[in-house]
Amino acid sequence: MTQYSATMPAPLDTAPEASLQSRLRRAERMNKLKYGALILPLAIFLMLTFVWPIAALLKRSVDNPEIITAFPQTSALLRGWNGQALPDDGVFAAFAGEMAQIKGTPVLAAAAKRLNMEVPGFRSLMMRTVRATPLEAGASAREVLIDADPRWGETATWQLLARNASPYTMRYLLASLDHKVNEQGKVVATSPEEAIFVDVLLRTFGMSFVVTVVCLLLGFPLAYFIATRPVKTANVLLMAVLLPFWTSILVRVAAWIVLLQSQGLVNQALMHLGITDHPLQLVFNSTGVYIAMVHILLPFMILPLYSVMKGISPVYMRAALSLGCPPFRSFWKIYFPQTLPGIGAGGLLVFILCMGYYITPSLLGSPNEQMASYFVAFYTNQTINWGMAAALSAILFVATLLLYAIYTRLVGSQNMAARAR
Amino acid sequence: MNPFFAKKSLLMVALTTLFAATSAQADVTIISFGGTNQKAQAKAFYEPFTKASGVKIVASEYNGEQAKIKAMVEAKNVSWDVVELESPELARGCEEGLYEKLDMSKIGPKADFIPSALSECGIGIFVWSTVLAYNADALKGTPTSWADFWDLKKFPGKRGMRKGAKFTLEFALLADGVKPEDVYKTLGTKAGVTRAFKKLDEIKPYIQWWEAGAQPPQLLAAGDVVMSTAYNGRIASAQKEGKKLKIMWANNIYDFDSWGIPVGAPNKADAYKFIAFASKPENQKVFSGEIPYGPTNVKGTAMIDKAVAADLPTAPQNMKGALASNTQFWVEHSEDLEQRFNAWAAK
């Protein structure tokens, strides 16, 4: 469409021309609508399966509904509180009243769990306090609460409530970057013995990078080899690449465990050959993870490389050689640059897939090899802290987008797309 | 007892939900932790129950993750009827409205049970214990305390421990000389937690972490580790298979596994019938004979053969110096301590 409008004659001032122009425009609009209607199902499908889940995920990472759901009135009152001295009796009364209302319901449990996340021990504080409600007529809410637990007489306790009395929180995102909001409301780094996620994210990138490079080093010669064979041989070789690709990941991972364990085939072979006299530790450490990840992701490197190499005409190389350029130099100057789109596509594919890997490191690695997705699964399944799981996913998602942006800036996606044809 | 094999159980769950959806509605779906424990349950509870009542049972396993149950309850599309649970998960799920508040009149007289086995939403199935297990062939001498587990000079070799803060920290403190009755008090303080991790630092390079209850016997038998923390029942099963594994009972940590009914379970009435059946002393006796976990029904304890009784966590000599897992403590602290454990383990 844009091409069409670009070739349109420049607008003229005379009246009949203008009406022709408006007619043209209308026709163009109709066309646009028709195209739009055609892609509508796809757009809706993408919205439902792609955009909406990601948006929901991102929202979940900042969602903070527990306190305002459980204590709407108290939350509203605390927002107007200066945070210096203890809140006034009105806040105490509202809080005690709302406590009584949600006594014994999941709403209270959710709020208690949320606060316990901030300060361990808050769950029992809430559960103990709720036992003192509802208040007897005429009793002072302040006295009853402080009597139930003296911590209600401390400003810090109320500050914690006040900090969480908003529908959104940065807590999960900060925690995924090893930061937290301290009691004074400032963002600080978590203590070194609790900090973990920055290391995990760096490790995720580092491992993905190594796997990508190894895949490239192994995949490139193989793709070249297949691409230069006659069709019949190439097809057989491609089958050999694809066959493991179609096997379940779990099966392949389990097979690696069998092969690499201390009494496994690989170790037995090494010992028979006299290369080593005791079994090497090849699994449940980084070696095992790298071997299996490279094996699983190799086809994703080979296939794009192969398709690009297949499209490179052998004429160029022949021309270079016949003009007297030495073989390696002509490969490097003539052939290699033409494979760059394949390297780019394969590298990006492997890298991004690798960043989301979960099963392979969790089965073949030690705690030192676990990547970000392991912790996403940990928070989703084990502790049911879905905010934290969403925040980690969000960080991973943003990191991937950033990386992609840098990549397209470096290689130029337009250029790439044109060359990859 | 926590984990079995995550991926396998995921598949099983998918299959059983599929199966449960297509087969007759009357089948009761029971989820347990799998392995030898589930085999014993099948023999003691599932098969006789089907024989007695005609109600078919779909048995499946999971890893203790509460996420699936939470998702099912929130979506009001529950396909599980009875679930085996560890105590902290039960307590938390009960407060959060994931499990039915049980009506004891449908199950049996309260007085028949060990008091601590009963809670608002759950009823104890059995008492199990985490013990120190060792390979008698690979070890010179006999470990007698958790300090020996830490003693790399006296007992060189790798150690197996359950991946996670729960129990690992308790054992570290016990090895550091904290008395069993003071363990949770110490662990409740910041200094106590630091002390536990410092103690763990001593053997960190020698620890092989395990996640599924079936792993420690394998690791021990294969010689990958010389000592390991382990569930006592799994070690006993391996002994039956002829493996030379031994248990040190000193300062073991015991806990209950309980039955719970997810809110909105499709066959609630049959679920109650099943729990009542499985809580009967004669059935619990059969279970303890299959795998040495102690009955929660006091009458069941009296029926057990003497030979079996000595291997149970509830036997008086095994109870001596034993530590009851503190559910309240773990409900409160699992979030921060597991986080710290993960950070520590990943370094």
XYZ file of C-alpha atoms in Angstrom, chain A residues 60 104-107 109-110 112-113 116-117 120-125 127 175 178 191-197 199-200 203 250 257 262-263 281 284 358-359 362-363 366-368 370 374-375 378-386 388, chain B residues 2 5-8 10 63-68 70-71 74 89 91-98 101 158 163 190 194 204 208-209 211 215 219 222-224 328 331-347:
112
model
C 1.694 -9.911 37.517
C -10.640 -17.416 58.833
C -10.857 -16.640 55.102
C -8.249 -17.175 52.386
C -8.123 -13.378 51.983
C -4.108 -15.919 54.634
C -3.074 -14.247 51.391
C -0.473 -12.704 55.925
C 1.588 -14.606 53.353
C 5.492 -12.649 55.750
C 7.401 -12.338 52.490
C 9.447 -13.453 58.276
C 7.245 -13.964 61.317
C 4.475 -11.678 60.142
C 2.189 -14.600 59.335
C 1.989 -15.676 62.958
C 1.664 -12.045 64.022
C -2.844 -15.052 62.912
C 14.211 -8.745 44.247
C 18.998 -8.543 44.186
C 22.793 -8.798 51.740
C 25.459 -10.826 49.924
C 24.371 -14.121 51.517
C 20.874 -13.711 50.057
C 21.845 -12.208 46.710
C 21.502 -14.716 43.902
C 19.632 -13.533 40.841
C 24.646 -14.106 39.353
C 22.021 -16.426 37.926
C 25.303 -17.281 34.353
C 13.670 -35.926 27.963
C 22.858 -39.483 32.007
C 30.627 -42.728 36.474
C 30.005 -46.327 35.357
C 32.914 -36.660 36.684
C 25.829 -33.432 37.401
C 15.145 -25.624 32.172
C 14.991 -29.410 32.009
C 17.981 -29.238 36.184
C 18.560 -32.918 35.387
C 24.445 -29.209 40.048
C 23.047 -26.119 41.811
C 25.893 -24.200 40.158
C 20.860 -23.709 37.280
C 14.920 -23.015 37.087
C 14.026 -20.311 39.583
C 10.897 -23.008 41.669
C 8.747 -19.993 42.534
C 5.816 -21.198 40.449
C 5.685 -24.737 41.777
C 7.402 -24.868 45.129
C 6.679 -21.647 46.952
C 3.698 -20.451 44.862
C 5.200 -16.977 44.746
C 3.845 -16.135 41.310
C 8.455 -13.478 41.900
C 8.769 -34.747 49.126
C 10.737 -37.674 39.752
C 9.288 -34.359 38.638
C 9.036 -34.988 34.947
C 7.658 -38.450 35.325
C 4.043 -34.463 35.405
C 6.134 -33.932 43.803
C 4.421 -32.011 46.571
C 4.091 -28.837 44.514
C 1.009 -26.912 45.553
C 0.854 -24.832 42.372
C -1.262 -27.383 40.502
C -3.958 -23.910 43.699
C -4.541 -23.520 39.974
C -8.932 -21.244 41.685
C 2.004 -27.443 52.814
C -1.098 -25.936 57.112
C -0.520 -23.252 54.494
C -3.062 -24.692 52.055
C -5.630 -24.973 54.826
C -5.302 -21.287 55.720
C -5.397 -20.293 52.077
C -8.577 -22.229 51.435
C -7.139 -24.946 49.199
C -12.021 -28.505 56.624
C 30.731 -37.828 49.541
C 18.216 -30.227 48.207
C 19.723 -14.577 62.462
C 24.342 -18.018 59.870
C 29.746 -28.215 50.889
C 25.645 -34.576 46.425
C 22.149 -33.078 46.494
C 15.517 -34.435 45.337
C 17.645 -41.373 45.075
C 23.413 -43.203 45.489
C 26.186 -47.322 43.736
C 28.892 -45.951 46.008
C 28.409 -42.376 44.801
C 4.759 -23.656 62.247
C 5.259 -22.261 57.334
C 6.747 -19.016 58.542
C 10.332 -19.284 57.384
C 10.402 -21.460 54.283
C 10.267 -18.423 51.995
C 13.342 -16.621 53.348
C 15.368 -19.697 54.324
C 14.826 -21.465 51.001
C 15.861 -18.265 49.235
C 18.997 -18.060 51.331
C 19.659 -21.749 50.758
C 19.371 -21.296 46.995
C 21.751 -18.354 47.121
C 24.187 -20.352 49.234
C 23.988 -23.485 47.090
C 24.483 -21.580 43.836
C 27.756 -20.019 44.951
